[in-house]
Coordinates of C-alpha atoms in Angstrom, one line a residue:
Chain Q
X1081 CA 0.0 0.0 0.0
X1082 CA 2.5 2.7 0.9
X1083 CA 4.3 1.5 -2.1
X1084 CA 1.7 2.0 -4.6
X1085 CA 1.0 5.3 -2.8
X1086 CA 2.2 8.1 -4.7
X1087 CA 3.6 6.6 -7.3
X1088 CA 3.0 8.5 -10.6
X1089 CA 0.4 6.0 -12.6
X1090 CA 1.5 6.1 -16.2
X1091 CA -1.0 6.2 -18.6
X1092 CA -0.3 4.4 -22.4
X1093 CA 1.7 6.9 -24.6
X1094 CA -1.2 6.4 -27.4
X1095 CA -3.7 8.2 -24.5
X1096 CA -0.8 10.3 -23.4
X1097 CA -0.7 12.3 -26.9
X1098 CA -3.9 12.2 -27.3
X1099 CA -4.4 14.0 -24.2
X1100 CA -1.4 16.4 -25.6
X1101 CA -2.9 17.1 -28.9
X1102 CA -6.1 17.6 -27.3
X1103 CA -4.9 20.1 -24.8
X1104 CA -3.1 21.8 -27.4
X1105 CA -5.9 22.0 -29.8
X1106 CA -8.3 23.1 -27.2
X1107 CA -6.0 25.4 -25.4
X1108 CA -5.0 27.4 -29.2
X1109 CA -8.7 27.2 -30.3
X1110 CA -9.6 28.5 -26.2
X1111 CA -6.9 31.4 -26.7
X1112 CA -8.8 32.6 -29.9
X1113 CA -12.0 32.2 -28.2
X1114 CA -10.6 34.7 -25.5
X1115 CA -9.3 36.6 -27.9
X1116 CA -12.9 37.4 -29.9
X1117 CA -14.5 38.0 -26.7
X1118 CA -13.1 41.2 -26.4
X1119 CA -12.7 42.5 -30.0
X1120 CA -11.9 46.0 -29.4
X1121 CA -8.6 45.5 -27.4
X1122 CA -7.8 42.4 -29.7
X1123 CA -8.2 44.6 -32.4
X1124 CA -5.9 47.6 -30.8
X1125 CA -3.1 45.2 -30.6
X1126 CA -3.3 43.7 -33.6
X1127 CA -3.4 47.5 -35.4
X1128 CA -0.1 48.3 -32.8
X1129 CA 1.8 45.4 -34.2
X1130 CA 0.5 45.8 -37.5
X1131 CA 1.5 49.2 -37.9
X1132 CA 5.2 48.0 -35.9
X1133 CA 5.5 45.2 -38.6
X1134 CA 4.7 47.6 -41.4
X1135 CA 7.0 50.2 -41.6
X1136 CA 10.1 48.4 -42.4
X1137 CA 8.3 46.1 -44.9
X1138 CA 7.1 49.7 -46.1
X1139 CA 10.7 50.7 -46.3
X1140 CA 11.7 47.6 -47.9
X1141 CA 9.2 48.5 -50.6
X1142 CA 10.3 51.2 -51.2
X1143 CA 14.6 50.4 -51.8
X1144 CA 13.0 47.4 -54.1
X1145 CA 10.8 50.3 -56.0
X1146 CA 14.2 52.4 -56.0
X1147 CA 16.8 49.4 -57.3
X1148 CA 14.0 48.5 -60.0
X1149 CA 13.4 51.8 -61.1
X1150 CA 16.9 53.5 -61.4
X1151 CA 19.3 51.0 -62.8
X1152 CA 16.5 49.0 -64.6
X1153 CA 15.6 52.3 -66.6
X1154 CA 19.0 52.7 -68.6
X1155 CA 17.5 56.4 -69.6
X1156 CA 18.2 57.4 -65.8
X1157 CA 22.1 56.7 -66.6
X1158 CA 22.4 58.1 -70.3
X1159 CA 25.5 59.6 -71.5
X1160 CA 25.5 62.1 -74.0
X1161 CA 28.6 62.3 -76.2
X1162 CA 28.9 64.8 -78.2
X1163 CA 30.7 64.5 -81.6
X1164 CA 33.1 66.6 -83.5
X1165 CA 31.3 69.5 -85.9
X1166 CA 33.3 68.0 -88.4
X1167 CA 31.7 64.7 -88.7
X1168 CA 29.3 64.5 -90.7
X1169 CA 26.0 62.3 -90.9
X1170 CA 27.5 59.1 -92.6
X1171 CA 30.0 59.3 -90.2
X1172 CA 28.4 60.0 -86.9
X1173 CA 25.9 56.9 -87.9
X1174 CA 29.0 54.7 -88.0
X1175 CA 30.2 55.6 -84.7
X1176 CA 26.9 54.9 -82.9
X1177 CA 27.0 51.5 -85.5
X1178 CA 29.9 50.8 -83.8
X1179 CA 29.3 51.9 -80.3
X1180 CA 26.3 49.2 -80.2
X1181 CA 28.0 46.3 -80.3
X1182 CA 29.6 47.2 -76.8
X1183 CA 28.8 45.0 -74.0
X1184 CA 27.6 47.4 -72.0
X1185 CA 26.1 49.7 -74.3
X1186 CA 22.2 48.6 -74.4
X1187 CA 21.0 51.5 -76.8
X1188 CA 22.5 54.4 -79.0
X1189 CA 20.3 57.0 -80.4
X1190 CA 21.6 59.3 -82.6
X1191 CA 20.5 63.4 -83.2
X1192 CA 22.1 64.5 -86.3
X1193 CA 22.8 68.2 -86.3
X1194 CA 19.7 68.8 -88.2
X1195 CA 17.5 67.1 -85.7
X1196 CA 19.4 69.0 -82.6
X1197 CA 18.4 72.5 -84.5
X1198 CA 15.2 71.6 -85.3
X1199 CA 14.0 70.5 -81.4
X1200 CA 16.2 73.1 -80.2
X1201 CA 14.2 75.6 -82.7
X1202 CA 10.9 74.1 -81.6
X1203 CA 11.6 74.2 -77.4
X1204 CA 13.6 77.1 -76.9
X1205 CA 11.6 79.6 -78.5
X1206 CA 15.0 81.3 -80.1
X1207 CA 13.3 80.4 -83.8
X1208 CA 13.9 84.0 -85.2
X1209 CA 17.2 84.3 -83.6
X1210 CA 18.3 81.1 -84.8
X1211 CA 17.3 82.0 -88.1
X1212 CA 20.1 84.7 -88.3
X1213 CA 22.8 82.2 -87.9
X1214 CA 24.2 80.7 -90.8
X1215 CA 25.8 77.9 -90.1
X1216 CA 24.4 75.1 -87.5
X1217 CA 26.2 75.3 -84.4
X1218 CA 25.4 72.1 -82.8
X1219 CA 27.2 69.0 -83.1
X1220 CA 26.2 66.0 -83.6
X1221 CA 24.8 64.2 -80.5
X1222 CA 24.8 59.8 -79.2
X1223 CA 23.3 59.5 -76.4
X1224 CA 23.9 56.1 -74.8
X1225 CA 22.1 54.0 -72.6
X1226 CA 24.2 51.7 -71.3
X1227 CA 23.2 48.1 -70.2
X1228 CA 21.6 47.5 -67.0
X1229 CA 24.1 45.7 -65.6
X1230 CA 26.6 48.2 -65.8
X1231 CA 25.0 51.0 -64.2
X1232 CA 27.3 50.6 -61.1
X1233 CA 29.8 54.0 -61.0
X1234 CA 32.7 52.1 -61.7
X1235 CA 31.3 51.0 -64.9
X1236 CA 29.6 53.8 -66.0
X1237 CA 33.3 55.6 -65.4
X1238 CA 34.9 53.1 -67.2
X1239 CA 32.2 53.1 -70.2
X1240 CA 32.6 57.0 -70.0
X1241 CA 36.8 57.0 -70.2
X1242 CA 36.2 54.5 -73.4
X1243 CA 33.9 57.0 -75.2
X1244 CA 36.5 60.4 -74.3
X1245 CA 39.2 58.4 -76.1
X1246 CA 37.4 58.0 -79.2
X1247 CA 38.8 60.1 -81.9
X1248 CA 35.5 61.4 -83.1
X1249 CA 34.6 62.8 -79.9
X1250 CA 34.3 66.0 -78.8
X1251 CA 33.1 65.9 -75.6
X1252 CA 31.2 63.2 -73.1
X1253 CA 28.9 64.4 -70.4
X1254 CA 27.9 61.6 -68.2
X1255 CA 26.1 62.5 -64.5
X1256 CA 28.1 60.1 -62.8
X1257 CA 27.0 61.8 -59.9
X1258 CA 23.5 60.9 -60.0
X1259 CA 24.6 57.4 -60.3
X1260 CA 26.7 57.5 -57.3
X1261 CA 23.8 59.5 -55.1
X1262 CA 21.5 56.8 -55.9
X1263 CA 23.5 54.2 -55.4
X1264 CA 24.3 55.7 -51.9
X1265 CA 20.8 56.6 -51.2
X1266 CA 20.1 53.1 -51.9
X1267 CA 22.4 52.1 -49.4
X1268 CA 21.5 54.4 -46.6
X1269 CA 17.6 53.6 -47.7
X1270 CA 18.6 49.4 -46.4
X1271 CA 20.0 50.3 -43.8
X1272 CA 17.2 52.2 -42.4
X1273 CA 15.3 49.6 -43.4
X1274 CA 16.7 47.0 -41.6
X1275 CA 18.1 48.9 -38.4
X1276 CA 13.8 50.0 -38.3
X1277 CA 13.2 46.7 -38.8
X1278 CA 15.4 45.5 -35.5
X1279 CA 13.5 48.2 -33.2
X1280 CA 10.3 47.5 -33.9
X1281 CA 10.8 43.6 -34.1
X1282 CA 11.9 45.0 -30.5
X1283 CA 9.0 47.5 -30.4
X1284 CA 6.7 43.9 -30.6
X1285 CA 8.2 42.0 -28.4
X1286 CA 7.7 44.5 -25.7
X1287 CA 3.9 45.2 -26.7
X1288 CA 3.0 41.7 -26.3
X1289 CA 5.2 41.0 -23.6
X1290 CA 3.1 43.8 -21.5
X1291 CA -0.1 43.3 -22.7
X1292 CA 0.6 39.2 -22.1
X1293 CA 1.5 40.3 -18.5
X1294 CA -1.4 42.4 -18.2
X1295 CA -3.6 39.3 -18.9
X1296 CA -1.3 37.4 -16.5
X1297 CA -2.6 39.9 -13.6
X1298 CA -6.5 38.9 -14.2
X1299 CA -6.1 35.1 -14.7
X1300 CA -3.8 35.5 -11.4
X1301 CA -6.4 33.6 -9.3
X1302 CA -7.0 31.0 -12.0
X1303 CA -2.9 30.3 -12.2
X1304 CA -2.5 29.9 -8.4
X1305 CA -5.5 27.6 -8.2
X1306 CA -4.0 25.5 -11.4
X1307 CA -0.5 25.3 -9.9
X1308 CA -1.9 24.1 -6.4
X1309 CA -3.9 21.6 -8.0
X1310 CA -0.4 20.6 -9.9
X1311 CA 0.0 22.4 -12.9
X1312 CA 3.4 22.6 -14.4
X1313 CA 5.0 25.6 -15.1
X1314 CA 4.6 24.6 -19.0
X1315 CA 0.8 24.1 -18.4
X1316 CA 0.0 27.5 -16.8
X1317 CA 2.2 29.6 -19.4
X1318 CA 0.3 27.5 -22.3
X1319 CA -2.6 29.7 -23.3
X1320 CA -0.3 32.9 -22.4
X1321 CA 1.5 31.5 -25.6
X1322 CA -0.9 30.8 -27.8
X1323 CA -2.3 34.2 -26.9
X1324 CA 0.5 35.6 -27.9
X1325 CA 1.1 33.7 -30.8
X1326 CA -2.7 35.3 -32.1
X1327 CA -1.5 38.8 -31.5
X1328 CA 1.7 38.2 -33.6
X1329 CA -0.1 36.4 -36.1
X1330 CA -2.7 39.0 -36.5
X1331 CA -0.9 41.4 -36.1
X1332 CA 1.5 39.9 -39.3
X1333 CA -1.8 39.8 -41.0
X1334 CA -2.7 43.1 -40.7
X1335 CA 0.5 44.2 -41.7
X1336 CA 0.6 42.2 -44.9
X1337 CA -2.9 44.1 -45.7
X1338 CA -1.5 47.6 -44.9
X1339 CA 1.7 47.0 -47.0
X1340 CA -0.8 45.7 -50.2
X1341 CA -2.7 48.6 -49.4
X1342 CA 0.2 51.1 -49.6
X1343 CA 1.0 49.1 -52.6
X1344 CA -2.3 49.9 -54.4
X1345 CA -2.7 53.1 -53.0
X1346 CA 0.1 54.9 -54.1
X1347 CA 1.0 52.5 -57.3
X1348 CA -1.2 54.7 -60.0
X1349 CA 1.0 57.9 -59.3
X1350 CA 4.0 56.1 -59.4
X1351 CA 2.9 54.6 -62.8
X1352 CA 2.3 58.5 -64.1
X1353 CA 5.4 59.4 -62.9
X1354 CA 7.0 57.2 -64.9
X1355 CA 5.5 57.8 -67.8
X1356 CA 6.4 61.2 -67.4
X1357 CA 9.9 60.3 -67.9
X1358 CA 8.5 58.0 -70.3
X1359 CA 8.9 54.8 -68.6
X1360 CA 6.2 52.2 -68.6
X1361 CA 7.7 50.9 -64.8
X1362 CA 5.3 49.3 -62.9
X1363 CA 5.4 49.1 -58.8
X1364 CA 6.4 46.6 -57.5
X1365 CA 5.1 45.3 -54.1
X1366 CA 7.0 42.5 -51.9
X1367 CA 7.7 39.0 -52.9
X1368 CA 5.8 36.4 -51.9
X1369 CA 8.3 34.8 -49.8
X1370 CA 8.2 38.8 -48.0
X1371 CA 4.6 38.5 -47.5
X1372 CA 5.0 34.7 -45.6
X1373 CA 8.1 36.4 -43.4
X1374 CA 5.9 39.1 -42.5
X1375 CA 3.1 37.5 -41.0
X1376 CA 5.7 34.5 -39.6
X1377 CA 7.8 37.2 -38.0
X1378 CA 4.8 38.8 -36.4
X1379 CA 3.8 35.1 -34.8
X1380 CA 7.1 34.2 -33.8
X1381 CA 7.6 37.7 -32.0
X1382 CA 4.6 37.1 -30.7
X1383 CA 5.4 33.5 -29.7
X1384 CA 8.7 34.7 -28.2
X1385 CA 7.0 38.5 -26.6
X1386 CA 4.8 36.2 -23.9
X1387 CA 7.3 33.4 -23.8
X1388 CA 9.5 36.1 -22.3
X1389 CA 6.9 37.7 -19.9
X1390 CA 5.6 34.5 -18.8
X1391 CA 8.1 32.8 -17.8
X1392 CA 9.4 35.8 -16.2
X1393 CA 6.2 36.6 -14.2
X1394 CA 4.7 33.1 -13.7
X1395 CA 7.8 32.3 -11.8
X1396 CA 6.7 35.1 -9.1
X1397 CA 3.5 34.0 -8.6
X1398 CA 3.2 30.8 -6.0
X1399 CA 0.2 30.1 -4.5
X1400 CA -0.7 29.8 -0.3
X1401 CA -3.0 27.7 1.2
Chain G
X1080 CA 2.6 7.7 4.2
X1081 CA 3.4 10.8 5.8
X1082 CA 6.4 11.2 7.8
X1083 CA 7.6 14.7 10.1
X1084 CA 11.0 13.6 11.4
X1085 CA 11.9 16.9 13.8
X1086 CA 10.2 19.1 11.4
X1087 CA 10.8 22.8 11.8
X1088 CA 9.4 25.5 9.8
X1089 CA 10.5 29.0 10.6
X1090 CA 8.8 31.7 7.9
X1091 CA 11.2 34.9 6.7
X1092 CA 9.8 37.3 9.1
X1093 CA 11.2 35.2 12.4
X1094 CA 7.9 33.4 12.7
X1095 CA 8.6 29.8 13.9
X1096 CA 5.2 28.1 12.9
X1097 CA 6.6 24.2 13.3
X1098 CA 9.0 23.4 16.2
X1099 CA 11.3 20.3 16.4
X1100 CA 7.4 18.5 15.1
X1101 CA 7.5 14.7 14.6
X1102 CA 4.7 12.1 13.9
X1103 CA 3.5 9.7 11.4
X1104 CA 0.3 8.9 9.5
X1105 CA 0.3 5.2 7.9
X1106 CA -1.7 4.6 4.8
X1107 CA -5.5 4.4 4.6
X1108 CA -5.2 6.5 8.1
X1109 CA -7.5 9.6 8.9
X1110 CA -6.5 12.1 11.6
X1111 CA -8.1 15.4 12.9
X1112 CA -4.9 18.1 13.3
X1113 CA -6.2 19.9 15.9
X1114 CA -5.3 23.1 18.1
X1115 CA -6.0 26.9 18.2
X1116 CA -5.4 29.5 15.2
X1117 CA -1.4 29.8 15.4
X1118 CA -0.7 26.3 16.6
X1119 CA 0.8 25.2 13.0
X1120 CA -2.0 23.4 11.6
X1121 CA -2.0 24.7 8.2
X1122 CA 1.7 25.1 7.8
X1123 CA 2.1 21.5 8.7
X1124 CA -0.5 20.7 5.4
X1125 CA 1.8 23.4 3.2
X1126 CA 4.6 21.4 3.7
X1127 CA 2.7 18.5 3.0
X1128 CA 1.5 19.3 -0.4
X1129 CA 4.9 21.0 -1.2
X1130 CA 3.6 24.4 -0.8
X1131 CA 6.5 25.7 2.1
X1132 CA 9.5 23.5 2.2
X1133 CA 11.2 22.9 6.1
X1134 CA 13.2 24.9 7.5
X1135 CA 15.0 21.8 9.4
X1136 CA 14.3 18.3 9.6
X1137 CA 12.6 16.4 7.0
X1138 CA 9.3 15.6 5.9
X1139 CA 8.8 12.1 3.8
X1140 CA 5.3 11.5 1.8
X1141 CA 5.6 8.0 0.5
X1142 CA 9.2 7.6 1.1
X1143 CA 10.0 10.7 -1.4
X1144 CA 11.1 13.7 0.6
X1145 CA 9.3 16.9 0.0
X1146 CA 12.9 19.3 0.1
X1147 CA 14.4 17.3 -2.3
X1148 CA 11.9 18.0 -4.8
X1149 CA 12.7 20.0 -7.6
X1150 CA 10.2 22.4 -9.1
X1151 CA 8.7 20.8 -12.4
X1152 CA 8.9 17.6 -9.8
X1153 CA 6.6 19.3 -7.0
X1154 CA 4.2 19.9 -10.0
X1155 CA 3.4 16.0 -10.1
X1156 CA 3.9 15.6 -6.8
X1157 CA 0.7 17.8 -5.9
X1158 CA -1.1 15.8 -8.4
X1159 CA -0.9 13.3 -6.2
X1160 CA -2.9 14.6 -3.0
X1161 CA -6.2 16.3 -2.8
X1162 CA -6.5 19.2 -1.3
X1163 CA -9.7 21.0 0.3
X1164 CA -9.3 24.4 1.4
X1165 CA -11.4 26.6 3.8
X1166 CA -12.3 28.7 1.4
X1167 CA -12.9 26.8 -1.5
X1168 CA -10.7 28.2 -4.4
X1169 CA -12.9 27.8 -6.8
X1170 CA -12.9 29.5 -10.0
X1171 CA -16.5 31.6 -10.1
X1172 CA -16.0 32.4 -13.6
X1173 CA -16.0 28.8 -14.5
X1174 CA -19.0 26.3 -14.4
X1175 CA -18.8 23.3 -12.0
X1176 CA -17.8 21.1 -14.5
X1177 CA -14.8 22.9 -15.0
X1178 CA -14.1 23.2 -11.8
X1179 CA -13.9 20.2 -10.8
X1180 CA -12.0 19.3 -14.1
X1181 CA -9.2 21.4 -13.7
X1182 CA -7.0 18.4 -11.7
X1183 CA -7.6 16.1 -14.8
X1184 CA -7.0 18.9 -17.5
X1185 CA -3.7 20.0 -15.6
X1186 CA -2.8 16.4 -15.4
X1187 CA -3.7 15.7 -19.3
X1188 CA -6.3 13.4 -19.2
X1189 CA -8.4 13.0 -22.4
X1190 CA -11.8 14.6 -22.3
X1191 CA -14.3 11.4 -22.3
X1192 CA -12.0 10.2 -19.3
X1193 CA -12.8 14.0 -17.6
X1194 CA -16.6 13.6 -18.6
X1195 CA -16.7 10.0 -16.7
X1196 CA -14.6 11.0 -13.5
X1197 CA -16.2 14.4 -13.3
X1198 CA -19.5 13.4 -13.0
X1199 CA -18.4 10.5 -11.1
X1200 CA -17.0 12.4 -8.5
X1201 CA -19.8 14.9 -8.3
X1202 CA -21.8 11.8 -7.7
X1203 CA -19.9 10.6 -4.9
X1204 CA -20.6 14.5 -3.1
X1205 CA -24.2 14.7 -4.2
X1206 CA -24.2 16.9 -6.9
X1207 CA -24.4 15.1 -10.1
X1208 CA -26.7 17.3 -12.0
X1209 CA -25.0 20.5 -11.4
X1210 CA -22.3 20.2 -13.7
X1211 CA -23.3 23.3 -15.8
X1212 CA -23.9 25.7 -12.6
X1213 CA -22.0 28.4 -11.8
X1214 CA -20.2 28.2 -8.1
X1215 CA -21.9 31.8 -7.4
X1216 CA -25.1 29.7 -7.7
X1217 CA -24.5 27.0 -5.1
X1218 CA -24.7 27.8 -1.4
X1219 CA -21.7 27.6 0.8
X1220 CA -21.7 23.8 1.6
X1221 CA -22.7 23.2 -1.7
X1222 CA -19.7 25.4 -3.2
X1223 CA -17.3 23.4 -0.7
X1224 CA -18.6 19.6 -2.1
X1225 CA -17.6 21.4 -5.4
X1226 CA -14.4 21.6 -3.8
X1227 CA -14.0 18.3 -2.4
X1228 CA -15.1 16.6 -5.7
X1229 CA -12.3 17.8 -7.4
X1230 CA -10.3 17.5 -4.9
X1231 CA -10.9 13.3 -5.1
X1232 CA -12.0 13.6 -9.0
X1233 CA -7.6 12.6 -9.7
X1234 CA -8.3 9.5 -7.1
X1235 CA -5.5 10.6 -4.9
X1236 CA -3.8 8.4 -2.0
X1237 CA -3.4 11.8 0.2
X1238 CA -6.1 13.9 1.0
X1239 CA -5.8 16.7 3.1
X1240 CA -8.3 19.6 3.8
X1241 CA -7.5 22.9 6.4
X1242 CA -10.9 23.8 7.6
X1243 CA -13.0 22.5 5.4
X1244 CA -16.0 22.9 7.7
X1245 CA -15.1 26.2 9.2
X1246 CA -17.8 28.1 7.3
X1247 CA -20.7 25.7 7.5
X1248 CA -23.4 25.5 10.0
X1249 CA -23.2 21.8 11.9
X1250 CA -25.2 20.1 10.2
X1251 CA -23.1 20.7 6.6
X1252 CA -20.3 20.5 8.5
X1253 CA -21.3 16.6 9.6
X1254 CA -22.7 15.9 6.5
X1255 CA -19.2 17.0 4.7
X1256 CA -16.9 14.9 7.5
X1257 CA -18.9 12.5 6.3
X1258 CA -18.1 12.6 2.7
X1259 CA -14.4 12.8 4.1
X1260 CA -14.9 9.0 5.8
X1261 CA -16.1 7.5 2.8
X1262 CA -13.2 8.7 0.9
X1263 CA -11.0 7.4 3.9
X1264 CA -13.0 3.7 4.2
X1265 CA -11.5 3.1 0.4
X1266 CA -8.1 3.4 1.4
X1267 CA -7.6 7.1 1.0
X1268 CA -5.0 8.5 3.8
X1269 CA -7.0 11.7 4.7
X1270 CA -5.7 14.9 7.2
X1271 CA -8.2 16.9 8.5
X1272 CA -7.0 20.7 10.1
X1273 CA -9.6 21.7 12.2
X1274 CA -10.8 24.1 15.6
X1275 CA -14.4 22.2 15.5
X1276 CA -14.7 20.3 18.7
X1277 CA -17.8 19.4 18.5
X1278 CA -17.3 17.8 15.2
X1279 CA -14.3 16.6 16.8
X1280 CA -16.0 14.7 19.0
X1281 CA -18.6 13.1 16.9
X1282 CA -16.0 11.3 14.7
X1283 CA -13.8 8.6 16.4
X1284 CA -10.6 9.7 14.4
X1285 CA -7.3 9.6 15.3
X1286 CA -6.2 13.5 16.5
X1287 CA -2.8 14.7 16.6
X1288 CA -2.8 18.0 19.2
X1289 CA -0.6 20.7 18.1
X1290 CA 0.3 23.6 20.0
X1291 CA 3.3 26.2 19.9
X1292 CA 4.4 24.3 16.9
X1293 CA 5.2 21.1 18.4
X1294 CA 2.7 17.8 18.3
X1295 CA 1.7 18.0 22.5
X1296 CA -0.7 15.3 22.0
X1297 CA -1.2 12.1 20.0
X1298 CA -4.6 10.2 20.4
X1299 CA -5.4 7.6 18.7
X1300 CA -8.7 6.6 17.1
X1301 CA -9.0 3.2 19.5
X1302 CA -8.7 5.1 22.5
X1303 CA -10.9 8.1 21.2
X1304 CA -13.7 5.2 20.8
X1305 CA -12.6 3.8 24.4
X1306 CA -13.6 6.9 26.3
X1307 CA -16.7 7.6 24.2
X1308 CA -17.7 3.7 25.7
X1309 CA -16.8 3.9 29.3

């Protein structure tokens, strides 16, 4: 008798996980349950972490937007090279001929000198002036595009050095500058990105971690009575989990409809931007593989916000008889 | 079954609520701890269900001893004793059934095992029928059978209870010792803390006396039913 006494009875392990997938199940379906009860302060959280989880995916849109749209437009990189007055239209058409089958040329147009005059006639508004001149004083003019995958300011530089030392040119103006800025703008943009990223990831953690300790404090009663009746520490801290696993996850929701909101929002005057530098870019939102993070980021800082905070507070609270 | 080998218990304000206390309860006993508020009643049942840990000497439930418990190990350990408590502890947000469910649930138990063992407990305290009632809706005896039934609903071999009659009128109060002796006749060991002499006196129990933290008198249930015949 005192043998069999207190000795823990072990039930099959076929009943065992049963139990466990049962207590799972109810305790994650329980949480929701919870959860909908009170919809206004579910819904406050979920819109905190949403917002949190949305500004950096926001940003991230944004540098993606940034790298399509600059480099992938060669136009935003062109080179004009302006040719010697001697050379005349046979000529000039050979060197842009021959400037074409560069690797890292994607397009040469050529203005003849005619052509120059005539849209300089038409846009400046100097018509009658122009008419007292008797000989055309613009050159010829190439203006290269080069290919997309040498828009990086070494390669431009190098592309630019190659068309100086061609005899037939007069003169190469290439805005390296604007290459470099966007490339560094780029740069700065990811980092922000990413650094935002790390303090709101933070910013989440923290929210759910104090509203998951908040709903420690009214279940307080129901926690000491579990853990004198036996509960293990993993049992109480359970639906404090799964709790927080629901704010994460809606909250990564929520986010995922704010950034393909933002998307749709603001993607009609991005497209007539672009066609007002006569682009036909399209914006671009995240990948789909962003979209899963999102919303897995938001449950796992969820997951990990109350993990934190319950452990932390469940240890304090022991119960008295 | 229960072991208190020179047990003290001295609290963090200076407090020494067990002195030097030694005794032991075999298996299928039952025992009244009796003696005024202060004597040490109740912090003899914390250490018995792992709730305070002794200060010195050692206290031995079934040959395991309650220091030497770690803490995911004093989890199980409490799932192993009942416990009834003066003041219920019930959950008034959660129907009866829950209630008394909550031993089974913490100890993962499948649900149709809960269903049959819930209701068979509330059975054994007379208030099969009541599962779906809130505790606010039972009257105070009624509220501490709800207490007792899940405090037996895990079928444990300890069952202890501090005061379970204190806030009942006699007649509950007999009626719930009762309940308690059934329990005891099927081999439960059951502790009892209690001030009630007069319910003292109606059941023929074994009583262990404390006073100033120390056990001043052991009286067995033989003799107790000796002097109620002569």
């Amino acid at each position: 008798m005192a043998d069999e006494g207190l000795s823990v009875t072990r039930r099959p392990f076929r009943a065992r996980l049963d139990g466990w997938l049962e207590r799972h199940a109810q305790v994650c379906v329980g949480t929701l349950g919870r959860l909908y009860a009170r919809p206004i302060a579910t819904l406050l959280i979920w819109t905190v972490i949403g917002v949190a989880l949305a500004l950096p995916a926001l940003l991230q849109v944004t540098v993606r937007n940034l790298e399509a749209a600059g480099p992938g437009q060669g136009r935003a990189y062109a080179i004009d090279v302006f040719l010697k007055p001697v050379l005349g239209v046979p000529q000039a058409r050979q060197v842009a001929d021959r400037l074409r089958e560069r690797d890292d040329v994607a397009r040469v147009e050529l203005i003849t000198a005619e052509e120059g005059l005539a849209e300089f006639r038409l846009r400046s508004g100097f018509g009658e002036a122009l008419d007292a001149l008797t000989d055309n004083p613009l050159p010829a003019t190439l203006i290269i595009s080069p290919s997309p995958n040498s828009t990086t300011p070494a390669a431009l530089a190098h592309l630019r050095d190659a068309l100086q030392a061609l005899p037939e040119v007069d003169q190469v103006v290439a805005d390296m500058q604007w290459a470099e800025r966007l490339q560094a703008l780029l740069a700065a943009a990811k980092r922000i990105s990413n650094g935002a990223g790390l303090l709101l990831a933070l910013a989440v953690l923290l929210v759910v971690g104090q509203v998951v300790r908040g709903d420690i404090e009214t279940r307080r009663a129901e926690i000491e009575v579990s853990k004198l009746l036996g509960a293990s520490d993993g049992f109480v801290r359970r639906p404090f989990l799964y709790t927080g696993f629901w704010y994460g996850f809606g909250g990564g929701m929520l986010a995922l409809l704010l950034v393909l909101g933002a998307v749709a929002w603001v993607s009609p005057t991005v497209v007539r931007l672009a066609a007002l530098y006569g682009s036909n870019f399209r914006m671009l939102g995240l990948p789909i593989s962003g979209y899963l993070s999102l919303v897995a980021s938001g449950a796992v800082l969820g997951w990990l916000g109350s993990g934190f905070a319950a452990t932390w507070r469940l240890r304090q609270i022991e119960p008295g008889l | 079954m229960i072991r208190f080998e020179t047990v003290t218990k001295r609290y963090a304000n200076g407090r020494e609520a067990l002195a030097a206390a030694s005794f032991h309860v075999s298996p299928g006993e039952m025992v009244f701890l009796t003696g005024h508020s202060g004597a040490g009643k109740s912090t003899l049942l914390k250490l018995v269900a792992a709730i305070e840990r002794p200060t010195r000497g050692t206290v031995i439930i079934n040959r395991q001893s309650v220091s030497a418990l770690s803490r995911s190990a004093v989890a199980a350990f409490r799932r192993r004793i009942g416990m009834v408590f003066q003041d219920h502890k019930l959950l008034y947000d959660r129907p009866v059934f829950d209630n008394v469910a909550l031993p089974l649930v913490v100890d993962g138990v499948s649900r149709r095992e809960v269903d049959k063992r819930v209701r068979a407990a509330l059975d054994q305290v007379g208030l099969l029928g009541r599962e779906t009632g809130f505790p606010m809706e039972l009257s105070t005896g009624e509220q501490q059978r709800v207490g007792i039934a899940r405090a037996v609903v895990s079928r444990p071999t300890i069952l202890i209870a501090d005061e379970p009659t204190g806030n009942l009128d006699p007649d509950l109060a007999v009626d719930v010792m009762a309940i308690f002796q059934r329990f005891n006749a099927v081999g439960t060991t059951v502790l009892i803390a209690t001030h009630d002499v007069h319910l003292i006196e109606r059941f023929p129990v074994r009583r262990l006396h404390l006073g100033q933290g120390r056990v001043l008198r052991d009286e067995p249930a033989a003799a107790l039913g000796d002097s109620h015949g002569g």
